[in-house]
Tab-separated table of C-alpha atoms and ligand atoms in Angstrom:
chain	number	residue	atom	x	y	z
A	1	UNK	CA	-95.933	-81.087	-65.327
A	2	UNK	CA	-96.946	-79.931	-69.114
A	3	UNK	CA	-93.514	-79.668	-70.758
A	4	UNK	CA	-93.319	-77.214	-73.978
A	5	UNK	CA	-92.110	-78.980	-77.125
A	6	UNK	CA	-87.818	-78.229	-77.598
A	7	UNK	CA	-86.718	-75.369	-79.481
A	8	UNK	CA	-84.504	-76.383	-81.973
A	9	UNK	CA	-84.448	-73.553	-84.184
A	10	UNK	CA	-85.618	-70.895	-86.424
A	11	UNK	CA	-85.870	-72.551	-89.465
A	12	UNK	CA	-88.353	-75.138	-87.329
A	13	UNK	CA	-89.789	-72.471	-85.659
A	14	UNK	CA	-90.638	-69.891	-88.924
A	15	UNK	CA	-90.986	-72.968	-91.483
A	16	UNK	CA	-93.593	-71.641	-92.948
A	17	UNK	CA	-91.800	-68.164	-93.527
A	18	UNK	CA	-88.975	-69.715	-95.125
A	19	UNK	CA	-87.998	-70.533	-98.036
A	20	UNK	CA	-87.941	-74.446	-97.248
A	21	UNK	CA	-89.333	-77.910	-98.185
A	22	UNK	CA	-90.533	-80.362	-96.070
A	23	UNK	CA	-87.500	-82.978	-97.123
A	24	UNK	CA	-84.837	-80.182	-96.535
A	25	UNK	CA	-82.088	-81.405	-93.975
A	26	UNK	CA	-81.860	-78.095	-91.625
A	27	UNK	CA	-78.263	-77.607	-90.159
A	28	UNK	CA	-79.675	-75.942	-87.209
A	29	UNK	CA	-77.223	-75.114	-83.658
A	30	UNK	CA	-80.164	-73.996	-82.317
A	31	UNK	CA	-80.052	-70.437	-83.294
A	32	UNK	CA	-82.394	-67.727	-82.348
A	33	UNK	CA	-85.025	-67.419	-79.697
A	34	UNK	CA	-82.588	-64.579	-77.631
A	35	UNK	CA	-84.025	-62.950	-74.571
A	36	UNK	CA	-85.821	-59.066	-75.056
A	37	UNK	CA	-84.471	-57.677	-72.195
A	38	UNK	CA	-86.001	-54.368	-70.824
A	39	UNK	CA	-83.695	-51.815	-69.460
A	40	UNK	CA	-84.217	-50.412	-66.002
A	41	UNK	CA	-81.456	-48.668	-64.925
A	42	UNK	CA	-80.159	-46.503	-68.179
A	43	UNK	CA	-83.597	-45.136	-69.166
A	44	UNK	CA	-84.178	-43.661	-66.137
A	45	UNK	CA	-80.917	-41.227	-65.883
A	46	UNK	CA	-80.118	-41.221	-69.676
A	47	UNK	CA	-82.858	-40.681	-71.196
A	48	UNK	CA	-86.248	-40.656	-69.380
A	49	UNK	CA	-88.891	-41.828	-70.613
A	50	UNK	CA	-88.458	-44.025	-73.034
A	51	UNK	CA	-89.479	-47.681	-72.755
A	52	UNK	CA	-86.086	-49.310	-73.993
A	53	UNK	CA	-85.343	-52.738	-74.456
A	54	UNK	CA	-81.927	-54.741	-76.143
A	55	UNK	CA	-82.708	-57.410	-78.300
A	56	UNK	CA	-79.402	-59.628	-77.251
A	57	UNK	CA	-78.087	-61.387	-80.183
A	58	UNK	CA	-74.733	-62.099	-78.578
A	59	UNK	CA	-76.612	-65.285	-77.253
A	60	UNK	CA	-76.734	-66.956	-80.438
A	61	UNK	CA	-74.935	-70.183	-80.644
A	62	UNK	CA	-71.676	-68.678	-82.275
A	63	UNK	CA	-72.184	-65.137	-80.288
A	64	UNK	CA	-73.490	-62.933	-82.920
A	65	UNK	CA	-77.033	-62.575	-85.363
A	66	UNK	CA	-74.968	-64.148	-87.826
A	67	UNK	CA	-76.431	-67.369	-86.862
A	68	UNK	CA	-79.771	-66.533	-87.987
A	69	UNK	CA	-79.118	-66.125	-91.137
A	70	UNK	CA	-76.081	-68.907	-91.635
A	71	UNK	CA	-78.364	-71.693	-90.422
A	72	UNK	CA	-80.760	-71.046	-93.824
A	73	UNK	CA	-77.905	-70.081	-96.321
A	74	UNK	CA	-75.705	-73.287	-94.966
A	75	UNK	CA	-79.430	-75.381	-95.406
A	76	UNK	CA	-79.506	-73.905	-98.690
A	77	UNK	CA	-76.104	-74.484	-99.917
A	78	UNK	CA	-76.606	-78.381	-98.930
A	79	UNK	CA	-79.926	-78.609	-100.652
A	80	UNK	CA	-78.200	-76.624	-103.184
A	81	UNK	CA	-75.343	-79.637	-103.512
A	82	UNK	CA	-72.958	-77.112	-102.492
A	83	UNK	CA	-69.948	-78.892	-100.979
A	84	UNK	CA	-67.527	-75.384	-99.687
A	85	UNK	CA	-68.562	-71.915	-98.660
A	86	UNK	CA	-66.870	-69.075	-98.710
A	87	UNK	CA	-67.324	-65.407	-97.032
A	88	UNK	CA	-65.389	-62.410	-96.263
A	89	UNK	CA	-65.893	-61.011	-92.932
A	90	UNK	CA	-64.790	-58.513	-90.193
A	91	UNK	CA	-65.234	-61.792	-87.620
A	92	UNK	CA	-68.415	-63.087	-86.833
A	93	UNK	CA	-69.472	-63.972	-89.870
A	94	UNK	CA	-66.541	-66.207	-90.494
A	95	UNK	CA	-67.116	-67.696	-86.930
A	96	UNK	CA	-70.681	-68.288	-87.863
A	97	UNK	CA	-69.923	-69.894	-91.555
A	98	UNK	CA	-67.041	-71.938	-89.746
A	99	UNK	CA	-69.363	-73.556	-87.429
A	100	UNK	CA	-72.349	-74.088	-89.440
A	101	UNK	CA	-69.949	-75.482	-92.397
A	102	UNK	CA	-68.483	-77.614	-89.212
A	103	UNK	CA	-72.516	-79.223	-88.308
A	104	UNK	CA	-73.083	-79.683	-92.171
A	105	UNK	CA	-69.366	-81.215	-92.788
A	106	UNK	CA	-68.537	-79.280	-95.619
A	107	UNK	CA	-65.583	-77.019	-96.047
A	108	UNK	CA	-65.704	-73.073	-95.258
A	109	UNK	CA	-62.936	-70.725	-96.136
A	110	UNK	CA	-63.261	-67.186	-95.048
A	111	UNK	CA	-61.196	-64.068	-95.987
A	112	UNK	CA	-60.213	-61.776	-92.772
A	113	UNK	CA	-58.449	-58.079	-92.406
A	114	UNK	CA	-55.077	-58.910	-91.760
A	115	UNK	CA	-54.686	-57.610	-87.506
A	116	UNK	CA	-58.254	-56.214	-87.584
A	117	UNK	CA	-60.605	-59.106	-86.224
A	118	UNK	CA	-61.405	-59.557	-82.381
A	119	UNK	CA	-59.273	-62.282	-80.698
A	120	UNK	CA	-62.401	-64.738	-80.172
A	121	UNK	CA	-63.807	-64.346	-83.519
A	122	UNK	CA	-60.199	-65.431	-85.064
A	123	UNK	CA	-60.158	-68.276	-82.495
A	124	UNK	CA	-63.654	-69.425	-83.886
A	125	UNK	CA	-62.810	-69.565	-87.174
A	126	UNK	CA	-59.848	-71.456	-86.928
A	127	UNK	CA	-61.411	-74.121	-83.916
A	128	UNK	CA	-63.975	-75.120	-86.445
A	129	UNK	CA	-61.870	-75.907	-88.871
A	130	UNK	CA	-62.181	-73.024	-91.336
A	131	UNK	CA	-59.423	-72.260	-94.011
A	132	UNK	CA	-58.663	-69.028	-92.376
A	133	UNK	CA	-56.804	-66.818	-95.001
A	134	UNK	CA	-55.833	-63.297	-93.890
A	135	UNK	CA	-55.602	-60.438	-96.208
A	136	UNK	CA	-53.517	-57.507	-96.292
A	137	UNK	CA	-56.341	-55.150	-96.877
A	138	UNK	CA	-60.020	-54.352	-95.620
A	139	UNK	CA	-63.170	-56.525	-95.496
A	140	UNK	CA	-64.496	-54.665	-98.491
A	141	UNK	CA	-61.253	-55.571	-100.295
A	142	UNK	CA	-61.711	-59.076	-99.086
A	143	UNK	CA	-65.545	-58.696	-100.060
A	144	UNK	CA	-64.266	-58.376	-103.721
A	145	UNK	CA	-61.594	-60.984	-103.791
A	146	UNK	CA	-64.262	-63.243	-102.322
A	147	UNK	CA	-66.773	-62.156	-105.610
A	148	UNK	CA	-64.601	-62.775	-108.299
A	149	UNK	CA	-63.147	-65.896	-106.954
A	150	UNK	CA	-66.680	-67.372	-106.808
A	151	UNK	CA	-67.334	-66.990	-110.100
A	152	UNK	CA	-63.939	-69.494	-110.696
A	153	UNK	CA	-64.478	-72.040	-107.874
A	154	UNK	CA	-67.280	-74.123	-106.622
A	155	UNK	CA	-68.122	-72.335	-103.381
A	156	UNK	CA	-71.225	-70.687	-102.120
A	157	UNK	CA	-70.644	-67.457	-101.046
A	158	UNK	CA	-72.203	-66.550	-97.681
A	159	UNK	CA	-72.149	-63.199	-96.845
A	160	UNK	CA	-75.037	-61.344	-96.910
A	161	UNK	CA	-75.437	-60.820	-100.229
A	162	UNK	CA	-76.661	-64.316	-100.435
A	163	UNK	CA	-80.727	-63.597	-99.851
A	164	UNK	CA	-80.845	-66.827	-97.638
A	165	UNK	CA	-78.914	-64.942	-95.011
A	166	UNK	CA	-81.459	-61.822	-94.876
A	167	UNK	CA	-84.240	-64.258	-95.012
A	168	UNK	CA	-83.029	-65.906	-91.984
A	169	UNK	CA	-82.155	-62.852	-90.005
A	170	UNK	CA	-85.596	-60.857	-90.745
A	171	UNK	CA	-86.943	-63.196	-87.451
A	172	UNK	CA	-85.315	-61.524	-85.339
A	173	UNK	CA	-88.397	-58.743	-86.178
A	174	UNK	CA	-90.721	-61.720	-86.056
A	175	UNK	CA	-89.742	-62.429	-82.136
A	176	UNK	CA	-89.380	-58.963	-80.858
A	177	UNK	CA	-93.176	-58.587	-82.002
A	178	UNK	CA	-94.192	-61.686	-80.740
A	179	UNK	CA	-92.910	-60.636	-77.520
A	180	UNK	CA	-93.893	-57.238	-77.300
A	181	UNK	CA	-97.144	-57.944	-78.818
A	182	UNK	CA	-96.301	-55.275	-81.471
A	183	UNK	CA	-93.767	-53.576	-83.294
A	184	UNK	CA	-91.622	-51.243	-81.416
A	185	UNK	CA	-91.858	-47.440	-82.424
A	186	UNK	CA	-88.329	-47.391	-83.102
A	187	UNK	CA	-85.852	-49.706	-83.768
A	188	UNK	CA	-81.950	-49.261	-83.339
A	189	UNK	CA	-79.093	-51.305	-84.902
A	190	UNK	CA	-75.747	-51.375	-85.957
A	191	UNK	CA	-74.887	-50.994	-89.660
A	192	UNK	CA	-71.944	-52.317	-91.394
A	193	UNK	CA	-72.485	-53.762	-94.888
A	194	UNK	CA	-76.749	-52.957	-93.720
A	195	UNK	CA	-77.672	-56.578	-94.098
A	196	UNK	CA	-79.181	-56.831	-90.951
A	197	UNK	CA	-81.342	-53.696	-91.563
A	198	UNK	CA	-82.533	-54.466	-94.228
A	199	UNK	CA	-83.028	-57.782	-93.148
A	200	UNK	CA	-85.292	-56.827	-90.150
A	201	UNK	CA	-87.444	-54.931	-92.038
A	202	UNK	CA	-88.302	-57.777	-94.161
A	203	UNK	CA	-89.673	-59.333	-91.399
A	204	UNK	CA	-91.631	-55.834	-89.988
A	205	UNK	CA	-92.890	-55.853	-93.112
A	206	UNK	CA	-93.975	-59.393	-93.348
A	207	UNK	CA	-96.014	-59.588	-90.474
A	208	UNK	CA	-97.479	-56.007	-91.159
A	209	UNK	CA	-98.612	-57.090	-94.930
A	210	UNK	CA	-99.767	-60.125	-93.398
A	211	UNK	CA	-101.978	-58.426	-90.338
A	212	UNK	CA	-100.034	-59.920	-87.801
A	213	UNK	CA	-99.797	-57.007	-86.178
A	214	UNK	CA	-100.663	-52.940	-87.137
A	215	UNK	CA	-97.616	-50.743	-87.084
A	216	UNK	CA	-94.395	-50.517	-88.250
A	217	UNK	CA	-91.310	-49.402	-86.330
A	218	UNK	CA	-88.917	-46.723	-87.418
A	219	UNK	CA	-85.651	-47.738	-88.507
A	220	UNK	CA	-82.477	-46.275	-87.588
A	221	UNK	CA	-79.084	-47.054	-88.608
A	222	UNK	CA	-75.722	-46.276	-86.480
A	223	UNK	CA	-72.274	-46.247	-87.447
A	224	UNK	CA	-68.747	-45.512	-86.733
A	225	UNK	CA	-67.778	-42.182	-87.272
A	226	UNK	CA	-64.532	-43.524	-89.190
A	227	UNK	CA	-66.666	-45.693	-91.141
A	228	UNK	CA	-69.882	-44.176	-91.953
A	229	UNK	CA	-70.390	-44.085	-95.875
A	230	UNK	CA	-74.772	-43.858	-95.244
A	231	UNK	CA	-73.977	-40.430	-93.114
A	232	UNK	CA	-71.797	-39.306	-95.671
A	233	UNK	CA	-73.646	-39.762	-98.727
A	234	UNK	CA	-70.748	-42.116	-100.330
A	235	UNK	CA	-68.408	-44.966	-100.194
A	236	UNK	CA	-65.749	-44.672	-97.858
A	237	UNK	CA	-62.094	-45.772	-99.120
A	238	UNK	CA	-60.428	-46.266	-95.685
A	239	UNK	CA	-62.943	-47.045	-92.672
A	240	UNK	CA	-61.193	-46.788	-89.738
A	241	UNK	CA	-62.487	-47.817	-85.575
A	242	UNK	CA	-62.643	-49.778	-82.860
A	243	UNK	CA	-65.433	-51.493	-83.509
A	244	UNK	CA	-63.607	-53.723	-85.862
A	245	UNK	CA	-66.560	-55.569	-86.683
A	246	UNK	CA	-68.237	-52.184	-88.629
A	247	UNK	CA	-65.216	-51.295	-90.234
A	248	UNK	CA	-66.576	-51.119	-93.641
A	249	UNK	CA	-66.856	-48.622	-96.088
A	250	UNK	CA	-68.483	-49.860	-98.894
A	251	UNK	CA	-71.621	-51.944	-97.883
A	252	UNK	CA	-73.029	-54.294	-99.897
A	253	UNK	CA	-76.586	-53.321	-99.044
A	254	UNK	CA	-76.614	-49.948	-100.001
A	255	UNK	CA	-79.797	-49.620	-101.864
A	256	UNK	CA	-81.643	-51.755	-100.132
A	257	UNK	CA	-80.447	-49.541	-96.665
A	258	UNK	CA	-81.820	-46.411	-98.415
A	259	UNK	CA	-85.081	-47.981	-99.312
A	260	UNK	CA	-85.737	-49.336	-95.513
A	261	UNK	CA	-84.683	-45.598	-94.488
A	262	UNK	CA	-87.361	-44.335	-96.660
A	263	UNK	CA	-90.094	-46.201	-96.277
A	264	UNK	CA	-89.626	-46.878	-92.276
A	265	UNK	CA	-88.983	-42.665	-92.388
A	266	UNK	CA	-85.903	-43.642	-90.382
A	267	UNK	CA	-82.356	-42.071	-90.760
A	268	UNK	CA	-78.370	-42.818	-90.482
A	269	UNK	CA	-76.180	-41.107	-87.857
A	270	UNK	CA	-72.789	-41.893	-86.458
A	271	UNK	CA	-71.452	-42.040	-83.126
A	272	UNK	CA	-67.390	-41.610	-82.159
A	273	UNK	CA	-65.783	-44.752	-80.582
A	274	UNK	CA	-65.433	-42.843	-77.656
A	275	UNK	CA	-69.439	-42.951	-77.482
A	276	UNK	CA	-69.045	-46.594	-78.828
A	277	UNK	CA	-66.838	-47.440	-76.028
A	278	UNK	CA	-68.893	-45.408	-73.005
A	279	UNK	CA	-71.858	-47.131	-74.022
A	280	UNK	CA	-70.284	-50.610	-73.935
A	281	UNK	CA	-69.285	-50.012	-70.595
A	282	UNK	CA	-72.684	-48.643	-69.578
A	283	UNK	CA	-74.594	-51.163	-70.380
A	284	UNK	CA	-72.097	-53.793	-68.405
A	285	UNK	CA	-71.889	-52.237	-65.863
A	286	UNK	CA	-75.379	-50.519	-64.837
A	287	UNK	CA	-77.740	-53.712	-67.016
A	288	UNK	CA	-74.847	-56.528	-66.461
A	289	UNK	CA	-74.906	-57.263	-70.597
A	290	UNK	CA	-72.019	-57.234	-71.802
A	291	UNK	CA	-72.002	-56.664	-76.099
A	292	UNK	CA	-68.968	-56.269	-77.990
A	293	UNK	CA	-68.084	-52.514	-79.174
A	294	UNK	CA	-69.667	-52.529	-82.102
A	295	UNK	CA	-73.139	-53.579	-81.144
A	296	UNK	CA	-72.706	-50.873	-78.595
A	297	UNK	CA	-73.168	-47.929	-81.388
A	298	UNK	CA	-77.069	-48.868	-81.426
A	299	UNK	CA	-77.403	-48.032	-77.896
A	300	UNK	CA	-75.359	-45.024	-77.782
A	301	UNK	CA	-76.834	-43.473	-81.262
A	302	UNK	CA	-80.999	-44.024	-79.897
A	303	UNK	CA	-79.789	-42.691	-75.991
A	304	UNK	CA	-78.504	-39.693	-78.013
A	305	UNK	CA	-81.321	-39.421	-79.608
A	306	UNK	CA	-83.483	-39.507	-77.049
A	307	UNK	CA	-81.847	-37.054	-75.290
A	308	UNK	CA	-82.235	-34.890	-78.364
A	309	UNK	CA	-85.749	-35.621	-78.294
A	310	UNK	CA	-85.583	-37.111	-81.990
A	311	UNK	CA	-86.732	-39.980	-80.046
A	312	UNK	CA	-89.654	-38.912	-78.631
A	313	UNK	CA	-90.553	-39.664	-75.100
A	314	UNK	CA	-93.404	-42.690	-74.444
A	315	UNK	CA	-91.364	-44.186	-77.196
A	316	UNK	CA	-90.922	-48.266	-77.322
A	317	UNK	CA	-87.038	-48.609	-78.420
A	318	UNK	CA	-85.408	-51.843	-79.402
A	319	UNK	CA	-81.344	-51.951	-79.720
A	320	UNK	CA	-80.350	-54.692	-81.028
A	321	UNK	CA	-76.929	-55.868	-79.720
A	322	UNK	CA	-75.027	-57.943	-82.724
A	323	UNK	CA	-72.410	-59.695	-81.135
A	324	UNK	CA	-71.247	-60.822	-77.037
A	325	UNK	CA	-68.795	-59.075	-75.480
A	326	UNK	CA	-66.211	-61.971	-74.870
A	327	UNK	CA	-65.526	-61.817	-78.265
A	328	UNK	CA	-63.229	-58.874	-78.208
A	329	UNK	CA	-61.642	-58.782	-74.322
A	330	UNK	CA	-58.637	-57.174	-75.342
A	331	UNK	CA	-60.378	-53.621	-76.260
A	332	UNK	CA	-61.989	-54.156	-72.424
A	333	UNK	CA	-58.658	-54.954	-70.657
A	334	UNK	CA	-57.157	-52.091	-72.290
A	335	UNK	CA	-60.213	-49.858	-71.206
A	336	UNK	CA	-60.916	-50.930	-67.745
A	337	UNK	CA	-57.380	-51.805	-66.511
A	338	UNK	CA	-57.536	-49.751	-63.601
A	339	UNK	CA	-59.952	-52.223	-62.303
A	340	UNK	CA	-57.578	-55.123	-61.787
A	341	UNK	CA	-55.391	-54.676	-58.604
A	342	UNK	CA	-52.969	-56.812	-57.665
A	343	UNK	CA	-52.626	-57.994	-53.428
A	344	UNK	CA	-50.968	-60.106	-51.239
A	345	UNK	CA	-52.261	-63.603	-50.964
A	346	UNK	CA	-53.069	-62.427	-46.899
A	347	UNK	CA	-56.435	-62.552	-45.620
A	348	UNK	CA	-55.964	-59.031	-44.337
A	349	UNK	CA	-55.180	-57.902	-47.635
A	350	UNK	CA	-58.039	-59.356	-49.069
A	351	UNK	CA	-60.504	-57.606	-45.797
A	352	UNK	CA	-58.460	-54.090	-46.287
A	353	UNK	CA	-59.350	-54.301	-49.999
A	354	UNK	CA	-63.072	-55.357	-49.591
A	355	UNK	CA	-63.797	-52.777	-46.527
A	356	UNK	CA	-62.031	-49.766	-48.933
A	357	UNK	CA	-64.840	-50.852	-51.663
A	358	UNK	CA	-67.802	-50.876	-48.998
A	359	UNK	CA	-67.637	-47.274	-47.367
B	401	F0G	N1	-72.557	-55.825	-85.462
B	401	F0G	C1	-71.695	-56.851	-85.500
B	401	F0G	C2	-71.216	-57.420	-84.218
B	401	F0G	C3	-71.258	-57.364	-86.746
B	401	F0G	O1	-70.409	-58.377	-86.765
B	401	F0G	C4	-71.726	-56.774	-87.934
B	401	F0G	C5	-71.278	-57.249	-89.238
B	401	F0G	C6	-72.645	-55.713	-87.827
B	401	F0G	C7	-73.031	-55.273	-86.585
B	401	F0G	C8	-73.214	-55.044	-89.015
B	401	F0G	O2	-74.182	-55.813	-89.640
B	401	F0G	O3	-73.229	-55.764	-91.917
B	401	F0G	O4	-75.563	-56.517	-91.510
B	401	F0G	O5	-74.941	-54.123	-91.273
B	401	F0G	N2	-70.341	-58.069	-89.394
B	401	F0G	C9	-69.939	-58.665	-90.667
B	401	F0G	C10	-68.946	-59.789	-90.435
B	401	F0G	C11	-69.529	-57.712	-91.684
B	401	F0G	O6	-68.147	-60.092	-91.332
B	401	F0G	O7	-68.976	-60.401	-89.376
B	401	F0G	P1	-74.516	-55.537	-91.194
């Protein structure tokens, strides 16, 4: 049997994409390579005919993109000499610079909204070994703090305004083209501080300049509705929604977000975390992916879409889907609670209560 040599990573994988030597030591966890998976059920009552497929990031090692781009700026900040890093974050990325700081053995601290980060995100961050300091205020207050204290301590900042991080995350592009054997017409994320964005188009970009393949998709950008400073036009003092892991209201890519808008002739809309939640629970339930609320606003914004016919029909759609759903049970329990009954331990409890479910 011909086996195929192991995958152990992007940075392996997209060497020669990356801004790497030869000698560098790569603290890899294996990150990237997550399945394209086609829709079959949604498309068809939601929003014919569209070819839509969800580019599941949740199944990075730490359960989010983050991964993708902590493996390079953690590789960096080694090569770099760089003995602590530091990041504020709304969860994953703190889970992702814990464990990555954990595989290198250096120290990560990370700066979190007081109440405001998903139960499994928090655990994460403190398993690995993190300094876990909560703030009483926002990520973008935390994004500050995090800034100035940089410039006073030896610690590598990595959040995404460290360019490793983008340059790690723009394959994500590279393997959704691989796969599809081009770019999709349109692609769909989540946008909180717009890294990730920004970050794919990089790598759309990169393998159209370098003929790799002939088209570009369209980019579109969906936030919360409480937290949606690129809809707005501005900054937004006090972002407020479920999806605790967008709750940001002054993103750090800003200008960068407006130039992939431009030249990708995308746009920015928001959808309500009512939408948020329906579509979470759509795609569990009818696809069997489950994606925490957040990564959910990418799939509700482009079926919206479609249905408006923004999103033409014949289209090829990618969501991408930031983060797994077991990272933040507690919003599920308190959505789907009517689900859980409670029976006696009788085996003609358990028959009645099956044969009520089958007729
Ligand atoms: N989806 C999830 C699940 C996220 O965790 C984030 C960002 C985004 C989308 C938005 O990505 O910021 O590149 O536009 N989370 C950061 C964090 C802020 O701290 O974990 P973006």
């Amino acid at each position: 049997m011909p086996f195929r040599p192991r995958y152990t990573g992007l940075i392996e994988k997209y060497r020669d994409r990356l801004p790497v030597r030869d000698d560098t030591r790569v603290i890899s966890l294996g990150e990237g390579n997550t399945p394209l998976i086609r829709l079959n059920h949604i498309p068809g009552d939601l929003a014919r005919g569209i070819d839509l497929y969800v580019k599941y990031e949740g199944l990075n090692p730490t359960g989010s993109f983050k991964d993708r781009g902590m493996t390079l700026a953690v590789t960096k900040a080694i090569e770099e000499g760089s003995r602590a890093v530091i990041c504020a974050s709304t969860g994953n990325t703190s889970a992702s610079a814990a464990a990555y700081a954990a595989r290198a053995g250096i120290r990560a601290f990370v700066l979190i909204p007081e109440g405001k980060i998903a139960l499994g995100k928090l655990a994460q961050a403190m398993l690995h070994g993190a300094v876990v300091l909560q703030i009483r205020g926002n990520f973008d207050v935390g994004m500050r703090l995090v800034k100035e204290v940089a410039e006073q301590a030896p610690v590598t900042i990595v959040n995404s305004i460290n360019p490793f991080r983008l340059q790690g995350q723009k394959t994500a592009a590279f393997e959704i083209v691989e796969e599809l054997e081009c770019a999709p017409d349109y692609h769909c994320l989540p946008v909180g501080n717009a890294g990730n964005i920004s970050a794919h188009w990089l790598g759309y970009r990169e393998y159209f300049e370098h003929g790799i393949v002939n088209n570009r998709p369209v980019m579109v950008g969906y936030q919360a509705s409480g937290a949606a400073p690129f809809l707005r036009g501005a900054m937004v003092d006090h972002p407020e929604t479920v999806a605790t892991a967008i709750r940001i209201g002054h993103p750090q890519s800003w200008d960068k977000a407006w130039t992939v808008q431009k030249e990708s002739g995308g746009w920015f809309d928001e959808c309500s975390d009512e939408e948020i939640l329906a579509a979470q629970r759509l795609l569990a339930e009818r696809e069997g992916v489950f994606c925490e609320p957040a990564s959910a606003a990418s799939l509700a914004g482009a079926l919206r879409d479609a249905r408006a016919g923004r999103i033409p029909e014949g289209s090829k759609v990618v969501c991408t889907l930031t983060g797994h759903g077991l990272k933040d049970p507690d919003i599920v329990i308190s959505q789907c609670g009517e689900r859980l009954r409670t029976i006696p331990a009788e085996l003609d409890a358990v028959r009645r209560a099956i044969l009520d479910r089958l007729e």
